[in-house]
Amino acid sequence: MDNQYRYLFAGDSITDWFDTDSLLPEYKIQNVGVAGDCSLDLLERINYRWFTAPSDYIFICIGANDLARRRSPEEIIETVEQICKKMESFTDHSKIVLTSIFPVRNNAERMNDDINQLNDLLKQLTEKHKYCYFNLYNYFVDENGMLKEKFSDDGLHLTNLAYLTWAEIFRNSNLNGLECEHF
């Protein structure tokens, strides 16, 4: 990633608790994640103040809490598409980057099969609208299709090691302006 760019991170607790100020201090990142948010909450929270200093890239990581609220992957993707459109209405040059939903470990409210289906739909949405897809899922899933044990204490939320790993993946990723080749 190029640190000359500005980034907006939006999402739920996974994003909210990503301390980008200390883990990625060389980047200009505005983190507007809120613990407990589902996609409907994020859609309602979007406001023009997030765009007063326009971001080059908008990273969106949302959907796990929707699954816990029994929303289908198809319903979630419809809302994510509305989120993207609303954000695009505030900016004319930002590139949308949809971040994969992280796997979970022994979490009855969020099943990995649903997360995989949602991630497939996110990829399709990126193709439909020429967004980028930031695939973190593959780095965090174990051989049994669950969140690696070292990356979570409760099977859902990320440990410091997981955030360090995310930061390193971000650092080593290459958007090359508006290209999305790493994703």
mmCIF file of C-alpha atoms in Angstrom:
data_model
loop_
_atom_site.group_PDB
_atom_site.id
_atom_site.type_symbol
_atom_site.label_atom_id
_atom_site.label_comp_id
_atom_site.label_asym_id
_atom_site.label_seq_id
_atom_site.Cartn_x
_atom_site.Cartn_y
_atom_site.Cartn_z
ATOM 1 C CA MET A 1 0.000 0.000 0.000
ATOM 2 C CA ASP A 2 1.189 3.473 -0.749
ATOM 3 C CA ASN A 3 1.231 5.779 2.253
ATOM 4 C CA GLN A 4 0.607 8.851 0.113
ATOM 5 C CA TYR A 5 -3.056 7.814 -0.082
ATOM 6 C CA ARG A 6 -5.884 8.395 2.399
ATOM 7 C CA TYR A 7 -7.947 5.456 3.623
ATOM 8 C CA LEU A 8 -11.361 5.117 5.267
ATOM 9 C CA PHE A 9 -12.087 1.898 7.184
ATOM 10 C CA ALA A 10 -15.761 1.191 7.940
ATOM 11 C CA GLY A 11 -17.280 -1.819 9.657
ATOM 12 C CA ASP A 12 -18.170 -3.477 12.952
ATOM 13 C CA SER A 13 -16.095 -4.373 16.042
ATOM 14 C CA ILE A 14 -13.485 -6.159 13.931
ATOM 15 C CA THR A 15 -12.742 -2.828 12.250
ATOM 16 C CA ASP A 16 -13.440 -0.677 15.319
ATOM 17 C CA TRP A 17 -10.841 -2.531 17.394
ATOM 18 C CA PHE A 18 -8.176 -2.366 14.673
ATOM 19 C CA ASP A 19 -5.871 0.248 16.197
ATOM 20 C CA THR A 20 -4.640 1.608 12.899
ATOM 21 C CA ASP A 21 -3.026 4.618 14.623
ATOM 22 C CA SER A 22 -0.481 2.413 16.381
ATOM 23 C CA LEU A 23 -0.333 -0.559 13.973
ATOM 24 C CA LEU A 24 -0.196 1.448 10.737
ATOM 25 C CA PRO A 25 1.061 4.892 11.834
ATOM 26 C CA GLU A 26 2.657 5.604 8.460
ATOM 27 C CA TYR A 27 -0.759 5.637 6.739
ATOM 28 C CA LYS A 28 -3.519 8.231 6.791
ATOM 29 C CA ILE A 29 -6.406 6.048 7.975
ATOM 30 C CA GLN A 30 -9.746 7.231 9.302
ATOM 31 C CA ASN A 31 -11.367 4.319 11.151
ATOM 32 C CA VAL A 32 -15.153 4.673 11.544
ATOM 33 C CA GLY A 33 -15.872 1.098 12.646
ATOM 34 C CA VAL A 34 -18.405 0.645 15.456
ATOM 35 C CA ALA A 35 -18.668 -2.464 17.608
ATOM 36 C CA GLY A 36 -22.023 -4.185 17.231
ATOM 37 C CA ASP A 37 -22.871 -2.686 13.853
ATOM 38 C CA CYS A 38 -24.553 -4.731 11.171
ATOM 39 C CA SER A 39 -24.772 -3.551 7.567
ATOM 40 C CA LEU A 40 -28.090 -1.763 8.216
ATOM 41 C CA ASP A 41 -26.474 0.198 11.061
ATOM 42 C CA LEU A 42 -23.509 1.180 8.908
ATOM 43 C CA LEU A 43 -25.827 2.292 6.104
ATOM 44 C CA GLU A 44 -27.631 4.594 8.558
ATOM 45 C CA ARG A 45 -24.402 5.976 10.065
ATOM 46 C CA ILE A 46 -22.754 7.096 6.833
ATOM 47 C CA ASN A 47 -22.434 10.871 6.804
ATOM 48 C CA TYR A 48 -20.711 13.597 4.860
ATOM 49 C CA ARG A 49 -18.159 14.347 7.633
ATOM 50 C CA TRP A 50 -16.343 11.127 6.779
ATOM 51 C CA PHE A 51 -15.580 12.618 3.372
ATOM 52 C CA THR A 52 -14.421 16.151 4.236
ATOM 53 C CA ALA A 53 -10.859 14.922 3.643
ATOM 54 C CA PRO A 54 -11.562 12.590 0.708
ATOM 55 C CA SER A 55 -10.225 9.072 0.958
ATOM 56 C CA ASP A 56 -8.570 7.408 -2.004
ATOM 57 C CA TYR A 57 -9.699 3.992 -0.751
ATOM 58 C CA ILE A 58 -12.733 3.014 1.311
ATOM 59 C CA PHE A 59 -12.359 -0.374 3.007
ATOM 60 C CA ILE A 60 -15.670 -1.911 4.084
ATOM 61 C CA CYS A 61 -15.754 -4.981 6.340
ATOM 62 C CA ILE A 62 -19.324 -5.680 7.466
ATOM 63 C CA GLY A 63 -21.726 -8.601 7.647
ATOM 64 C CA ALA A 64 -20.857 -10.939 10.537
ATOM 65 C CA ASN A 65 -23.345 -9.293 12.892
ATOM 66 C CA ASP A 66 -26.020 -9.477 10.204
ATOM 67 C CA LEU A 67 -25.627 -13.254 10.231
ATOM 68 C CA ALA A 68 -26.119 -13.249 14.006
ATOM 69 C CA ARG A 69 -29.353 -11.292 13.397
ATOM 70 C CA ARG A 70 -30.484 -14.029 11.004
ATOM 71 C CA ARG A 71 -30.167 -11.987 7.823
ATOM 72 C CA SER A 72 -29.374 -14.054 4.754
ATOM 73 C CA PRO A 73 -26.178 -13.504 2.748
ATOM 74 C CA GLU A 74 -28.383 -12.204 -0.109
ATOM 75 C CA GLU A 75 -30.045 -9.631 2.172
ATOM 76 C CA ILE A 76 -26.665 -8.558 3.505
ATOM 77 C CA ILE A 77 -25.184 -8.116 0.042
ATOM 78 C CA GLU A 78 -28.120 -5.908 -0.988
ATOM 79 C CA THR A 79 -27.369 -3.656 1.983
ATOM 80 C CA VAL A 80 -23.623 -3.669 1.278
ATOM 81 C CA GLU A 81 -24.397 -2.536 -2.259
ATOM 82 C CA GLN A 82 -26.497 0.322 -0.818
ATOM 83 C CA ILE A 83 -23.611 1.231 1.514
ATOM 84 C CA CYS A 84 -21.227 1.422 -1.444
ATOM 85 C CA LYS A 85 -23.615 3.551 -3.489
ATOM 86 C CA LYS A 86 -24.233 5.922 -0.588
ATOM 87 C CA MET A 87 -20.506 6.303 0.048
ATOM 88 C CA GLU A 88 -19.886 6.886 -3.645
ATOM 89 C CA SER A 89 -22.445 9.707 -3.562
ATOM 90 C CA PHE A 90 -20.124 11.631 -1.211
ATOM 91 C CA THR A 91 -16.976 11.230 -3.288
ATOM 92 C CA ASP A 92 -16.116 11.153 -6.955
ATOM 93 C CA HIS A 93 -12.703 9.514 -6.803
ATOM 94 C CA SER A 94 -12.621 7.000 -3.926
ATOM 95 C CA LYS A 95 -12.114 3.343 -4.783
ATOM 96 C CA ILE A 96 -14.328 0.912 -2.863
ATOM 97 C CA VAL A 97 -12.528 -2.083 -1.354
ATOM 98 C CA LEU A 98 -14.760 -4.827 0.034
ATOM 99 C CA THR A 99 -12.947 -6.782 2.728
ATOM 100 C CA SER A 100 -13.763 -10.452 3.180
ATOM 101 C CA ILE A 101 -15.610 -11.474 6.309
ATOM 102 C CA PHE A 102 -13.310 -13.312 8.717
ATOM 103 C CA PRO A 103 -13.942 -16.967 9.526
ATOM 104 C CA VAL A 104 -15.225 -17.794 13.016
ATOM 105 C CA ARG A 105 -14.422 -20.584 15.446
ATOM 106 C CA ASN A 106 -17.258 -22.468 17.167
ATOM 107 C CA ASN A 107 -19.699 -19.585 16.894
ATOM 108 C CA ALA A 108 -23.287 -20.830 16.678
ATOM 109 C CA GLU A 109 -24.682 -17.451 15.572
ATOM 110 C CA ARG A 110 -22.289 -17.110 12.637
ATOM 111 C CA MET A 111 -21.606 -20.200 10.559
ATOM 112 C CA ASN A 112 -18.568 -20.443 8.307
ATOM 113 C CA ASP A 113 -20.726 -21.833 5.480
ATOM 114 C CA ASP A 114 -22.746 -18.592 5.555
ATOM 115 C CA ILE A 115 -19.536 -16.535 5.761
ATOM 116 C CA ASN A 116 -18.141 -18.354 2.720
ATOM 117 C CA GLN A 117 -21.370 -17.698 0.813
ATOM 118 C CA LEU A 118 -21.281 -14.038 1.826
ATOM 119 C CA ASN A 119 -17.639 -13.739 0.749
ATOM 120 C CA ASP A 120 -18.532 -15.266 -2.639
ATOM 121 C CA LEU A 121 -21.305 -12.675 -3.014
ATOM 122 C CA LEU A 122 -18.894 -9.889 -2.015
ATOM 123 C CA LYS A 123 -16.523 -11.049 -4.776
ATOM 124 C CA GLN A 124 -19.390 -11.004 -7.269
ATOM 125 C CA LEU A 125 -20.315 -7.486 -6.153
ATOM 126 C CA THR A 126 -16.730 -6.340 -6.747
ATOM 127 C CA GLU A 127 -16.856 -7.730 -10.264
ATOM 128 C CA LYS A 128 -20.257 -6.154 -10.971
ATOM 129 C CA HIS A 129 -19.149 -2.657 -9.898
ATOM 130 C CA LYS A 130 -15.382 -2.842 -10.505
ATOM 131 C CA TYR A 131 -14.632 -2.599 -6.791
ATOM 132 C CA CYS A 132 -11.612 -4.254 -5.198
ATOM 133 C CA TYR A 133 -11.805 -7.359 -3.026
ATOM 134 C CA PHE A 134 -9.393 -7.550 -0.093
ATOM 135 C CA ASN A 135 -9.232 -11.229 0.794
ATOM 136 C CA LEU A 136 -8.121 -11.603 4.394
ATOM 137 C CA TYR A 137 -10.147 -14.786 4.908
ATOM 138 C CA ASN A 138 -7.471 -17.016 3.381
ATOM 139 C CA TYR A 139 -4.849 -15.757 5.852
ATOM 140 C CA PHE A 140 -7.031 -16.360 8.916
ATOM 141 C CA VAL A 141 -8.698 -19.710 8.169
ATOM 142 C CA ASP A 142 -7.250 -23.009 9.415
ATOM 143 C CA GLU A 143 -7.214 -26.426 7.748
ATOM 144 C CA ASN A 144 -10.669 -27.185 9.225
ATOM 145 C CA GLY A 145 -12.270 -24.068 7.758
ATOM 146 C CA MET A 146 -12.342 -22.177 11.061
ATOM 147 C CA LEU A 147 -10.659 -19.053 12.376
ATOM 148 C CA LYS A 148 -7.150 -20.004 13.475
ATOM 149 C CA GLU A 149 -7.089 -20.484 17.218
ATOM 150 C CA LYS A 150 -4.155 -18.095 17.696
ATOM 151 C CA PHE A 151 -6.172 -15.272 16.121
ATOM 152 C CA SER A 152 -9.113 -15.257 18.555
ATOM 153 C CA ASP A 153 -9.855 -15.790 22.234
ATOM 154 C CA ASP A 154 -13.643 -16.023 21.783
ATOM 155 C CA GLY A 155 -13.980 -17.465 18.263
ATOM 156 C CA LEU A 156 -15.128 -14.163 16.738
ATOM 157 C CA HIS A 157 -13.060 -11.159 17.808
ATOM 158 C CA LEU A 158 -9.432 -10.832 16.822
ATOM 159 C CA THR A 159 -6.363 -10.989 19.056
ATOM 160 C CA ASN A 160 -3.460 -8.554 18.903
ATOM 161 C CA LEU A 161 -1.566 -11.113 16.812
ATOM 162 C CA ALA A 162 -4.424 -11.134 14.296
ATOM 163 C CA TYR A 163 -4.363 -7.353 14.026
ATOM 164 C CA LEU A 164 -0.583 -7.402 13.604
ATOM 165 C CA THR A 165 -1.066 -9.925 10.804
ATOM 166 C CA TRP A 166 -3.792 -7.802 9.169
ATOM 167 C CA ALA A 167 -1.521 -4.749 9.354
ATOM 168 C CA GLU A 168 1.327 -6.664 7.715
ATOM 169 C CA ILE A 169 -0.953 -7.945 4.950
ATOM 170 C CA PHE A 170 -2.171 -4.392 4.373
ATOM 171 C CA ARG A 171 1.407 -3.106 4.260
ATOM 172 C CA ASN A 172 2.468 -5.770 1.759
ATOM 173 C CA SER A 173 -0.578 -5.373 -0.467
ATOM 174 C CA ASN A 174 -0.304 -3.368 -3.616
ATOM 175 C CA LEU A 175 -3.179 -1.320 -4.978
ATOM 176 C CA ASN A 176 -0.996 0.484 -7.549
ATOM 177 C CA GLY A 177 -3.249 3.487 -7.863
ATOM 178 C CA LEU A 178 -6.614 1.983 -8.741
ATOM 179 C CA GLU A 179 -5.448 -1.530 -9.609
ATOM 180 C CA CYS A 180 -6.432 -4.455 -7.398
ATOM 181 C CA GLU A 181 -3.999 -7.133 -8.404
ATOM 182 C CA HIS A 182 -3.192 -8.489 -4.918
ATOM 183 C CA PHE A 183 -6.804 -9.047 -4.114
#
